[in-house]
Amino acid sequence: MGTLSLPRKVSVLGSTGSIGVSTLDLFAQAGVEVEIVGLTAGRNVARLAEQAIRWRPKVAVIEDETALPELRDRLKGTGIEAAAGAEAVRDVAAADAQWVMSAIVGFAGLAPTLAAAKAGAVIALANKESLVCAGPSLLRTAKLAGGAVVPVDSEHSAIFQVLDPAIADSVSRLILTSSGGPFRDATRAQMAAATPDQALAHPNFSMGAKISIDSATMMNKGLEVIEAAYLFSMPPERIEVLVHPQQIIHSLVEYADGSTLAQLGPPDMRPPIACAFAWPDRLPWPAPKLDLVTAGPLTFQHPDPDKFPALAIAKQALAAGGQAPAVMNAANERAVAAFLDRRIAFLDIPNVVAETLERVDSGSTRSWRDDDAVERARGADAEARRVADDVVAGVFAA
Ligand code: NAD
Ligand code: MG
């Protein structure tokens, strides 16, 4: 591995989640020598402390301040600093790591991700919500500071790997693939009666609860269309979504000359994490390899717009511009939480999002100063949360 140039000082934001755990697992399996600056988590203090004891970061941060005494207690005598609160999470992101895994879920990931961008780190971006809420500012900030944003979301990692930026003008279409989620073959009537347990049962992956529900509504793919539009400067009409249940082809880039390039791999998040870690090198590790013979036939179909209205909602929010994507994201976060709490039905999720977008004036310009990006997005996010909660209450009362 001597000839590889790999980042040495790293931080993992959201280390206790599905992506965070996969990241540390990859480090272990690849046997890379990393010096961990910080690990951060939301509430899972037991897992955070366990990871800290194994990985010896300078600092371990729990966002939930009430958990600080327990974290201190668990780390007593280790020499690892314990800290708490959203600001401490941001401080870790802004510290001197060369590579930062951004794997917090939801809007909460934006401020730390932007802090890492300002610090000039290479950001391995799993937290798609931060791109959705402030994509152009985040990308400009990273570039200006001499850092970079490397996508971890498997579809965007696929496109990143096969899109040659030197000939980006020759790209005619991006094709994002989707598993179709747990309701790919369900009827709308079955979806109307879906329970949280049924919606959480993703066919190929074990992921965090929020992205699992997003996969079931296909809002995940809607967020990813916006993510792709910003990352690859592509207009919405040139981004297509295809359902591909086997999740072997992770996405495709179609060029003007009729050639289409795809990236393939087993359904596993560690290869895209490895790609973001070693880019432009390739990290050797005992990766599960793709066996095309046993993978079976690869099939594709168009998503059903009646079952998955979230896709069209996301494209409209992207086209509307201004803060519409941030409003959409916030409404979706609240609607998903309400569904998981059994306060609304599964098919109410896209309705709450559409109704919130209708009610909130999200402006039409994107020309704010990058310095204000978080504040602007935070304003839109807070307003959209309030409105979405009202809409949810209305659904509940009905
Ligand atoms: P998860 O729920 O499993 O983990 C989220 C992590 O963020 C946890 O460490 C949690 O403690 C932390 N966290 C939650 N709320 C927080 C807050 N308010 N402040 C600070 N930390 C907080 O989620 P996940 O499945 O790992 O997904 C993480 C991100 O990666 C999401 O944006 C998701 O869309 C994206 N992503 C995930 C996958 C996947 O396979 N899981 C694939 C592609 C993209
Ligand atoms: Mg994805």
Tab-separated table of C-alpha atoms and ligand atoms in Angstrom:
chain	number	residue	atom	x	y	z
A	1	MET	CA	0.000	0.000	0.000
A	2	GLY	CA	3.122	2.164	0.127
A	3	THR	CA	2.519	3.905	-3.178
A	4	LEU	CA	-1.013	4.997	-2.339
A	5	SER	CA	-1.575	8.507	-1.154
A	6	LEU	CA	-4.330	8.154	1.409
A	7	PRO	CA	-5.700	10.684	3.881
A	8	ARG	CA	-4.276	10.118	7.320
A	9	LYS	CA	-6.150	12.476	9.609
A	10	VAL	CA	-9.860	11.799	9.375
A	11	SER	CA	-13.115	12.523	11.193
A	12	VAL	CA	-16.373	10.608	11.012
A	13	LEU	CA	-19.534	12.644	11.608
A	14	GLY	CA	-22.428	10.331	12.418
A	15	SER	CA	-20.068	7.478	13.291
A	16	THR	CA	-22.739	5.394	15.053
A	17	GLY	CA	-25.101	5.233	12.067
A	18	SER	CA	-25.237	2.801	9.199
A	19	ILE	CA	-22.723	4.719	7.034
A	20	GLY	CA	-20.520	5.647	10.006
A	21	VAL	CA	-20.249	2.012	11.090
A	22	SER	CA	-19.510	0.921	7.501
A	23	THR	CA	-16.765	3.566	7.296
A	24	LEU	CA	-14.993	2.326	10.423
A	25	ASP	CA	-15.488	-1.263	9.301
A	26	LEU	CA	-13.828	-0.423	5.992
A	27	PHE	CA	-10.865	1.152	7.794
A	28	ALA	CA	-10.519	-1.999	9.883
A	29	GLN	CA	-10.812	-4.378	6.940
A	30	ALA	CA	-8.427	-2.383	4.766
A	31	GLY	CA	-5.971	-2.084	7.638
A	32	VAL	CA	-5.374	1.588	6.844
A	33	GLU	CA	-3.470	3.663	9.347
A	34	VAL	CA	-5.756	6.533	10.186
A	35	GLU	CA	-5.470	9.048	12.937
A	36	ILE	CA	-9.001	9.913	13.977
A	37	VAL	CA	-9.510	13.544	14.912
A	38	GLY	CA	-13.140	13.195	15.949
A	39	LEU	CA	-16.106	10.848	16.081
A	40	THR	CA	-19.581	12.310	16.522
A	41	ALA	CA	-23.032	10.871	17.219
A	42	GLY	CA	-26.544	12.094	17.938
A	43	ARG	CA	-27.761	10.056	20.926
A	44	ASN	CA	-26.157	6.627	20.889
A	45	VAL	CA	-23.644	7.220	23.659
A	46	ALA	CA	-22.868	3.539	24.287
A	47	ARG	CA	-21.864	2.857	20.696
A	48	LEU	CA	-19.957	6.141	20.443
A	49	ALA	CA	-17.915	5.318	23.544
A	50	GLU	CA	-17.217	1.809	22.282
A	51	GLN	CA	-16.016	3.205	18.935
A	52	ALA	CA	-13.897	5.824	20.684
A	53	ILE	CA	-12.189	3.215	22.844
A	54	ARG	CA	-11.432	1.154	19.734
A	55	TRP	CA	-10.370	4.049	17.456
A	56	ARG	CA	-8.816	6.545	19.907
A	57	PRO	CA	-10.024	9.846	18.428
A	58	LYS	CA	-8.807	13.104	19.978
A	59	VAL	CA	-12.437	13.942	20.746
A	60	ALA	CA	-15.780	12.129	20.855
A	61	VAL	CA	-18.883	14.313	20.588
A	62	ILE	CA	-22.462	13.482	21.452
A	63	GLU	CA	-24.978	15.973	20.079
A	64	ASP	CA	-27.444	15.267	22.902
A	65	GLU	CA	-26.074	17.355	25.770
A	66	THR	CA	-27.891	15.358	28.442
A	67	ALA	CA	-25.704	12.377	27.511
A	68	LEU	CA	-22.412	14.150	28.256
A	69	PRO	CA	-22.008	12.866	31.841
A	70	GLU	CA	-22.455	9.298	30.617
A	71	LEU	CA	-19.974	9.820	27.779
A	72	ARG	CA	-17.425	11.303	30.220
A	73	ASP	CA	-17.976	8.392	32.521
A	74	ARG	CA	-17.488	5.794	29.790
A	75	LEU	CA	-14.319	7.512	28.534
A	76	LYS	CA	-12.807	8.079	31.982
A	77	GLY	CA	-9.097	7.319	32.053
A	78	THR	CA	-8.785	6.957	28.263
A	79	GLY	CA	-7.417	10.449	27.611
A	80	ILE	CA	-10.109	10.951	24.970
A	81	GLU	CA	-11.853	14.290	25.261
A	82	ALA	CA	-15.657	14.099	25.586
A	83	ALA	CA	-17.833	16.956	24.331
A	84	ALA	CA	-21.509	17.588	23.592
A	85	GLY	CA	-23.865	19.780	21.597
A	86	ALA	CA	-24.363	20.857	18.001
A	87	GLU	CA	-21.590	23.426	18.229
A	88	ALA	CA	-19.096	20.814	19.387
A	89	VAL	CA	-20.079	18.639	16.413
A	90	ARG	CA	-19.373	21.620	14.158
A	91	ASP	CA	-16.025	22.220	15.856
A	92	VAL	CA	-14.967	18.659	15.078
A	93	ALA	CA	-15.997	19.157	11.460
A	94	ALA	CA	-13.923	22.337	11.302
A	95	ALA	CA	-10.854	20.783	12.966
A	96	ASP	CA	-7.762	19.754	11.054
A	97	ALA	CA	-8.852	16.464	9.472
A	98	GLN	CA	-7.892	16.044	5.823
A	99	TRP	CA	-10.894	13.825	5.158
A	100	VAL	CA	-14.306	14.125	6.764
A	101	MET	CA	-17.045	11.526	6.422
A	102	SER	CA	-20.318	13.485	6.486
A	103	ALA	CA	-22.829	10.847	7.608
A	104	ILE	CA	-25.212	12.662	9.925
A	105	VAL	CA	-28.813	12.190	8.813
A	106	GLY	CA	-31.001	15.099	7.759
A	107	PHE	CA	-30.741	18.886	7.899
A	108	ALA	CA	-28.659	18.565	11.091
A	109	GLY	CA	-25.760	17.562	8.837
A	110	LEU	CA	-25.639	20.858	6.947
A	111	ALA	CA	-23.817	23.128	9.406
A	112	PRO	CA	-21.059	20.597	10.202
A	113	THR	CA	-20.633	19.721	6.519
A	114	LEU	CA	-20.308	23.384	5.597
A	115	ALA	CA	-17.799	23.836	8.436
A	116	ALA	CA	-15.701	20.996	6.999
A	117	ALA	CA	-15.968	22.619	3.560
A	118	LYS	CA	-14.744	25.961	4.934
A	119	ALA	CA	-11.817	24.171	6.545
A	120	GLY	CA	-10.756	22.843	3.146
A	121	ALA	CA	-11.194	19.156	3.959
A	122	VAL	CA	-12.074	16.507	1.420
A	123	ILE	CA	-15.678	15.737	2.309
A	124	ALA	CA	-16.974	12.238	1.717
A	125	LEU	CA	-20.610	13.183	1.407
A	126	ALA	CA	-23.286	10.740	2.489
A	127	ASN	CA	-25.517	13.436	4.032
A	128	LYS	CA	-27.450	14.214	0.840
A	129	GLU	CA	-29.795	16.569	2.710
A	130	SER	CA	-27.010	19.166	3.049
A	131	LEU	CA	-26.571	19.269	-0.720
A	132	VAL	CA	-30.322	19.467	-1.227
A	133	CYS	CA	-30.629	22.403	1.191
A	134	ALA	CA	-27.536	24.398	0.190
A	135	GLY	CA	-25.842	22.537	-2.672
A	136	PRO	CA	-24.411	25.370	-4.757
A	137	SER	CA	-23.030	27.192	-1.690
A	138	LEU	CA	-21.567	24.037	-0.218
A	139	LEU	CA	-19.793	23.130	-3.463
A	140	ARG	CA	-18.452	26.660	-4.021
A	141	THR	CA	-17.256	26.898	-0.413
A	142	ALA	CA	-15.378	23.606	-0.644
A	143	LYS	CA	-13.739	24.589	-3.921
A	144	LEU	CA	-12.734	28.026	-2.682
A	145	ALA	CA	-11.123	26.544	0.431
A	146	GLY	CA	-9.109	24.060	-1.639
A	147	GLY	CA	-11.140	21.032	-0.539
A	148	ALA	CA	-13.553	18.849	-2.442
A	149	VAL	CA	-16.879	17.084	-2.121
A	150	VAL	CA	-16.712	13.434	-3.127
A	151	PRO	CA	-20.094	11.696	-3.192
A	152	VAL	CA	-20.688	8.546	-1.152
A	153	ASP	CA	-24.312	8.020	-2.152
A	154	SER	CA	-23.882	4.960	-4.385
A	155	GLU	CA	-25.619	6.473	-7.428
A	156	HIS	CA	-23.540	9.634	-7.310
A	157	SER	CA	-20.381	7.700	-6.608
A	158	ALA	CA	-21.160	5.680	-9.744
A	159	ILE	CA	-21.626	8.823	-11.839
A	160	PHE	CA	-18.559	10.441	-10.274
A	161	GLN	CA	-16.537	7.401	-11.350
A	162	VAL	CA	-17.711	7.331	-14.981
A	163	LEU	CA	-18.312	11.014	-15.761
A	164	ASP	CA	-15.213	12.582	-17.231
A	165	PRO	CA	-15.442	16.277	-16.180
A	166	ALA	CA	-13.322	17.286	-19.184
A	167	ILE	CA	-16.146	16.244	-21.507
A	168	ALA	CA	-19.112	17.042	-19.242
A	169	ASP	CA	-20.653	19.044	-22.118
A	170	SER	CA	-21.021	15.803	-24.049
A	171	VAL	CA	-23.233	14.179	-21.432
A	172	SER	CA	-26.788	13.842	-22.686
A	173	ARG	CA	-28.357	12.152	-19.652
A	174	LEU	CA	-27.696	10.874	-16.179
A	175	ILE	CA	-29.639	7.747	-15.297
A	176	LEU	CA	-30.048	7.121	-11.569
A	177	THR	CA	-31.023	3.596	-10.618
A	178	SER	CA	-33.290	2.744	-7.713
A	179	SER	CA	-34.141	-0.540	-6.024
A	180	GLY	CA	-37.795	0.523	-6.087
A	181	GLY	CA	-37.890	0.010	-2.329
A	182	PRO	CA	-40.117	-2.374	-0.388
A	183	PHE	CA	-43.267	-1.292	-2.303
A	184	ARG	CA	-41.918	-1.775	-5.812
A	185	ASP	CA	-44.478	-4.497	-6.521
A	186	ALA	CA	-47.179	-3.359	-4.080
A	187	THR	CA	-50.471	-1.831	-5.140
A	188	ARG	CA	-51.416	1.698	-4.108
A	189	ALA	CA	-54.040	0.180	-1.830
A	190	GLN	CA	-51.390	-1.914	-0.089
A	191	MET	CA	-49.181	1.162	0.258
A	192	ALA	CA	-52.071	3.129	1.777
A	193	ALA	CA	-52.258	0.587	4.604
A	194	ALA	CA	-48.485	0.157	5.052
A	195	THR	CA	-47.126	0.058	8.601
A	196	PRO	CA	-43.763	1.530	9.647
A	197	ASP	CA	-42.328	-2.004	9.917
A	198	GLN	CA	-43.308	-2.835	6.352
A	199	ALA	CA	-41.937	0.475	5.066
A	200	LEU	CA	-38.651	0.013	6.954
A	201	ALA	CA	-37.974	-3.377	5.344
A	202	HIS	CA	-35.669	-2.388	2.492
A	203	PRO	CA	-35.073	-5.289	0.084
A	204	ASN	CA	-31.252	-5.082	-0.207
A	205	PHE	CA	-29.814	-2.800	2.474
A	206	SER	CA	-29.970	-2.224	6.196
A	207	MET	CA	-29.938	1.559	6.558
A	208	GLY	CA	-31.026	4.251	9.008
A	209	ALA	CA	-34.785	4.640	9.550
A	210	LYS	CA	-35.132	7.966	7.743
A	211	ILE	CA	-33.480	6.897	4.495
A	212	SER	CA	-35.352	3.581	4.650
A	213	ILE	CA	-38.704	5.402	4.635
A	214	ASP	CA	-37.375	7.739	1.930
A	215	SER	CA	-36.568	4.648	-0.145
A	216	ALA	CA	-40.100	3.346	0.339
A	217	THR	CA	-41.702	6.627	-0.853
A	218	MET	CA	-38.895	7.131	-3.408
A	219	MET	CA	-38.343	10.578	-1.911
A	220	ASN	CA	-34.818	9.240	-1.507
A	221	LYS	CA	-34.532	9.177	-5.297
A	222	GLY	CA	-36.118	12.640	-5.426
A	223	LEU	CA	-33.442	13.962	-3.053
A	224	GLU	CA	-30.849	12.185	-5.195
A	225	VAL	CA	-32.082	13.866	-8.399
A	226	ILE	CA	-31.462	17.232	-6.705
A	227	GLU	CA	-28.131	15.997	-5.372
A	228	ALA	CA	-27.092	14.936	-8.895
A	229	ALA	CA	-28.257	18.205	-10.451
A	230	TYR	CA	-25.997	20.184	-8.108
A	231	LEU	CA	-23.018	17.827	-8.061
A	232	PHE	CA	-22.858	17.406	-11.827
A	233	SER	CA	-24.440	20.715	-12.985
A	234	MET	CA	-27.196	18.919	-14.842
A	235	PRO	CA	-30.702	20.307	-15.533
A	236	PRO	CA	-33.610	18.263	-14.113
A	237	GLU	CA	-34.894	17.253	-17.548
A	238	ARG	CA	-31.640	15.432	-18.249
A	239	ILE	CA	-31.805	13.285	-15.118
A	240	GLU	CA	-33.810	10.096	-15.371
A	241	VAL	CA	-34.674	7.489	-12.756
A	242	LEU	CA	-34.977	3.792	-13.530
A	243	VAL	CA	-36.023	1.063	-11.135
A	244	HIS	CA	-33.409	-1.711	-11.085
A	245	PRO	CA	-34.320	-4.192	-8.353
A	246	GLN	CA	-31.000	-6.072	-8.276
A	247	GLN	CA	-29.000	-2.903	-7.422
A	248	ILE	CA	-25.966	-4.087	-9.362
A	249	ILE	CA	-25.727	-1.151	-11.758
A	250	HIS	CA	-25.468	1.866	-9.456
A	251	SER	CA	-26.087	4.518	-12.136
A	252	LEU	CA	-25.228	5.405	-15.728
A	253	VAL	CA	-23.969	8.302	-17.802
A	254	GLU	CA	-25.172	8.605	-21.378
A	255	TYR	CA	-22.981	10.553	-23.793
A	256	ALA	CA	-24.072	12.445	-26.906
A	257	ASP	CA	-22.474	9.868	-29.215
A	258	GLY	CA	-24.779	7.105	-28.001
A	259	SER	CA	-22.334	5.494	-25.608
A	260	THR	CA	-23.564	4.793	-22.076
A	261	LEU	CA	-21.162	4.104	-19.202
A	262	ALA	CA	-22.276	2.301	-16.073
A	263	GLN	CA	-20.659	1.467	-12.751
A	264	LEU	CA	-21.360	-1.947	-11.231
A	265	GLY	CA	-20.824	-3.553	-7.872
A	266	PRO	CA	-22.549	-5.629	-5.218
A	267	PRO	CA	-25.142	-3.760	-3.127
A	268	ASP	CA	-22.765	-2.669	-0.345
A	269	MET	CA	-21.912	0.880	0.789
A	270	ARG	CA	-18.276	0.121	1.587
A	271	PRO	CA	-17.014	0.276	-2.034
A	272	PRO	CA	-18.346	3.833	-2.564
A	273	ILE	CA	-16.899	4.812	0.832
A	274	ALA	CA	-13.553	3.265	-0.216
A	275	CYS	CA	-13.731	5.184	-3.484
A	276	ALA	CA	-14.296	8.477	-1.660
A	277	PHE	CA	-11.491	7.659	0.771
A	278	ALA	CA	-8.771	6.833	-1.743
A	279	TRP	CA	-9.832	8.911	-4.755
A	280	PRO	CA	-8.205	9.190	-7.279
A	281	ASP	CA	-6.424	6.045	-6.082
A	282	ARG	CA	-8.145	2.716	-5.393
A	283	LEU	CA	-8.100	1.231	-1.921
A	284	PRO	CA	-7.216	-2.448	-1.780
A	285	TRP	CA	-9.326	-4.298	0.791
A	286	PRO	CA	-11.021	-7.714	0.916
A	287	ALA	CA	-14.086	-6.366	-0.859
A	288	PRO	CA	-16.991	-8.638	-1.730
A	289	LYS	CA	-16.591	-8.876	-5.505
A	290	LEU	CA	-19.333	-8.898	-8.077
A	291	ASP	CA	-20.084	-12.282	-9.643
A	292	LEU	CA	-22.102	-11.536	-12.763
A	293	VAL	CA	-22.968	-15.193	-13.318
A	294	THR	CA	-24.664	-15.623	-9.950
A	295	ALA	CA	-26.055	-12.052	-9.940
A	296	GLY	CA	-28.731	-13.269	-12.369
A	297	PRO	CA	-30.616	-11.190	-14.912
A	298	LEU	CA	-30.483	-7.417	-14.527
A	299	THR	CA	-33.900	-5.827	-15.054
A	300	PHE	CA	-35.137	-2.259	-15.420
A	301	GLN	CA	-38.481	-0.507	-15.383
A	302	HIS	CA	-39.880	3.014	-15.159
A	303	PRO	CA	-41.039	4.101	-11.696
A	304	ASP	CA	-44.830	4.316	-11.352
A	305	PRO	CA	-45.660	8.035	-10.904
A	306	ASP	CA	-48.983	7.261	-9.197
A	307	LYS	CA	-47.317	5.147	-6.530
A	308	PHE	CA	-44.306	7.426	-6.123
A	309	PRO	CA	-45.398	11.091	-6.468
A	310	ALA	CA	-42.323	12.168	-4.456
A	311	LEU	CA	-40.194	11.947	-7.587
A	312	ALA	CA	-42.217	14.571	-9.454
A	313	ILE	CA	-42.438	16.740	-6.322
A	314	ALA	CA	-38.643	16.776	-6.059
A	315	LYS	CA	-38.179	17.668	-9.721
A	316	GLN	CA	-40.649	20.531	-9.307
A	317	ALA	CA	-38.852	21.799	-6.193
A	318	LEU	CA	-35.547	21.698	-8.068
A	319	ALA	CA	-37.018	23.609	-11.007
A	320	ALA	CA	-38.670	26.157	-8.664
A	321	GLY	CA	-35.274	26.950	-7.138
A	322	GLY	CA	-34.824	29.373	-4.269
A	323	GLN	CA	-35.377	27.588	-0.977
A	324	ALA	CA	-37.886	25.108	-2.421
A	325	PRO	CA	-35.540	22.095	-2.082
A	326	ALA	CA	-34.862	23.026	1.578
A	327	VAL	CA	-38.601	23.422	2.208
A	328	MET	CA	-39.244	20.062	0.578
A	329	ASN	CA	-36.545	18.404	2.652
A	330	ALA	CA	-37.814	19.831	5.945
A	331	ALA	CA	-41.420	18.866	5.190
A	332	ASN	CA	-40.263	15.372	4.314
A	333	GLU	CA	-38.276	15.016	7.558
A	334	ARG	CA	-41.365	15.990	9.565
A	335	ALA	CA	-43.692	13.776	7.520
A	336	VAL	CA	-41.375	10.765	7.902
A	337	ALA	CA	-41.201	11.337	11.668
A	338	ALA	CA	-45.014	11.607	11.826
A	339	PHE	CA	-45.390	8.376	9.859
A	340	LEU	CA	-42.932	6.537	12.114
A	341	ASP	CA	-44.973	7.842	15.096
A	342	ARG	CA	-48.098	6.479	13.399
A	343	ARG	CA	-49.653	9.950	13.233
A	344	ILE	CA	-50.135	9.854	9.451
A	345	ALA	CA	-50.505	7.111	6.860
A	346	PHE	CA	-47.756	6.134	4.446
A	347	LEU	CA	-49.307	7.852	1.406
A	348	ASP	CA	-49.789	11.035	3.441
A	349	ILE	CA	-46.008	11.562	3.394
A	350	PRO	CA	-45.818	12.981	-0.167
A	351	ASN	CA	-49.103	14.833	0.392
A	352	VAL	CA	-47.681	16.628	3.439
A	353	VAL	CA	-44.589	17.564	1.424
A	354	ALA	CA	-46.589	18.846	-1.557
A	355	GLU	CA	-48.982	20.810	0.665
A	356	THR	CA	-46.086	22.393	2.595
A	357	LEU	CA	-44.387	23.433	-0.652
A	358	GLU	CA	-47.706	24.971	-1.694
A	359	ARG	CA	-48.043	26.988	1.524
A	360	VAL	CA	-44.468	28.203	2.067
A	361	ASP	CA	-43.128	31.025	-0.075
A	362	SER	CA	-39.665	29.739	-0.878
A	363	GLY	CA	-38.467	32.664	-3.015
A	364	SER	CA	-37.081	32.241	-6.470
A	365	THR	CA	-33.477	33.315	-6.338
A	366	ARG	CA	-30.369	31.364	-5.547
A	367	SER	CA	-28.068	34.374	-5.579
A	368	TRP	CA	-27.544	34.768	-1.844
A	369	ARG	CA	-24.052	35.033	-0.430
A	370	ASP	CA	-22.470	31.704	0.403
A	371	ASP	CA	-21.725	32.992	3.916
A	372	ASP	CA	-25.452	33.127	4.543
A	373	ALA	CA	-26.216	29.705	3.127
A	374	VAL	CA	-26.810	27.966	6.430
A	375	GLU	CA	-28.826	30.853	7.874
A	376	ARG	CA	-31.014	31.107	4.792
A	377	ALA	CA	-31.563	27.380	4.639
A	378	ARG	CA	-32.191	27.314	8.391
A	379	GLY	CA	-34.892	29.964	8.020
A	380	ALA	CA	-36.624	28.046	5.248
A	381	ASP	CA	-36.175	24.789	7.141
A	382	ALA	CA	-37.713	26.160	10.381
A	383	GLU	CA	-40.677	27.720	8.570
A	384	ALA	CA	-41.298	24.550	6.553
A	385	ARG	CA	-41.160	22.418	9.720
A	386	ARG	CA	-43.811	24.583	11.373
A	387	VAL	CA	-46.067	24.439	8.323
A	388	ALA	CA	-45.549	20.716	7.816
A	389	ASP	CA	-46.459	20.077	11.468
A	390	ASP	CA	-49.683	22.046	10.896
A	391	VAL	CA	-50.436	20.020	7.789
A	392	VAL	CA	-49.768	16.800	9.721
A	393	ALA	CA	-52.084	17.970	12.513
A	394	GLY	CA	-54.748	18.658	9.871
A	395	VAL	CA	-54.360	15.182	8.386
A	396	PHE	CA	-54.599	13.708	11.858
A	397	ALA	CA	-57.736	15.705	12.730
A	398	ALA	CA	-59.455	14.661	9.492
B	1	NAD	P1	-28.413	6.574	10.569
B	1	NAD	O1	-29.693	7.050	11.118
B	1	NAD	O2	-28.090	5.129	10.623
B	1	NAD	O3	-27.199	7.369	11.237
B	1	NAD	C1	-27.220	8.763	11.410
B	1	NAD	C2	-26.045	9.232	12.243
B	1	NAD	O4	-26.226	10.631	12.522
B	1	NAD	C3	-25.940	8.549	13.605
B	1	NAD	O5	-24.586	8.472	13.984
B	1	NAD	C4	-26.678	9.508	14.528
B	1	NAD	O6	-26.275	9.377	15.868
B	1	NAD	C5	-26.279	10.834	13.938
B	1	NAD	N1	-27.237	11.909	14.202
B	1	NAD	C6	-28.595	11.840	14.083
B	1	NAD	N2	-29.148	13.032	14.383
B	1	NAD	C7	-28.136	13.864	14.669
B	1	NAD	C8	-28.064	15.240	15.049
B	1	NAD	N3	-29.176	15.993	15.198
B	1	NAD	N4	-26.848	15.790	15.270
B	1	NAD	C9	-25.722	15.060	15.140
B	1	NAD	N5	-25.733	13.757	14.789
B	1	NAD	C10	-26.909	13.172	14.554
B	1	NAD	O7	-28.375	7.081	9.042
B	1	NAD	P2	-27.557	6.464	7.815
B	1	NAD	O8	-28.386	5.423	7.142
B	1	NAD	O9	-26.160	6.132	8.223
B	1	NAD	O10	-27.538	7.717	6.844
B	1	NAD	C11	-26.695	8.834	7.079
B	1	NAD	C12	-26.745	9.751	5.862
B	1	NAD	O11	-26.212	9.041	4.746
B	1	NAD	C13	-28.165	10.160	5.455
B	1	NAD	O12	-28.137	11.473	4.966
B	1	NAD	C14	-28.516	9.191	4.347
B	1	NAD	O13	-29.441	9.725	3.429
B	1	NAD	C15	-27.149	9.002	3.691
B	1	NAD	N6	-27.003	7.725	2.975
B	1	NAD	C16	-27.129	6.536	3.650
B	1	NAD	C17	-27.008	5.330	2.981
B	1	NAD	C18	-27.101	4.013	3.711
B	1	NAD	O14	-26.890	2.971	3.084
B	1	NAD	N7	-27.382	3.968	4.984
B	1	NAD	C19	-26.769	5.333	1.610
B	1	NAD	C20	-26.647	6.549	0.933
B	1	NAD	C21	-26.766	7.746	1.645
B	2	MG	MG	-28.437	6.357	-2.908
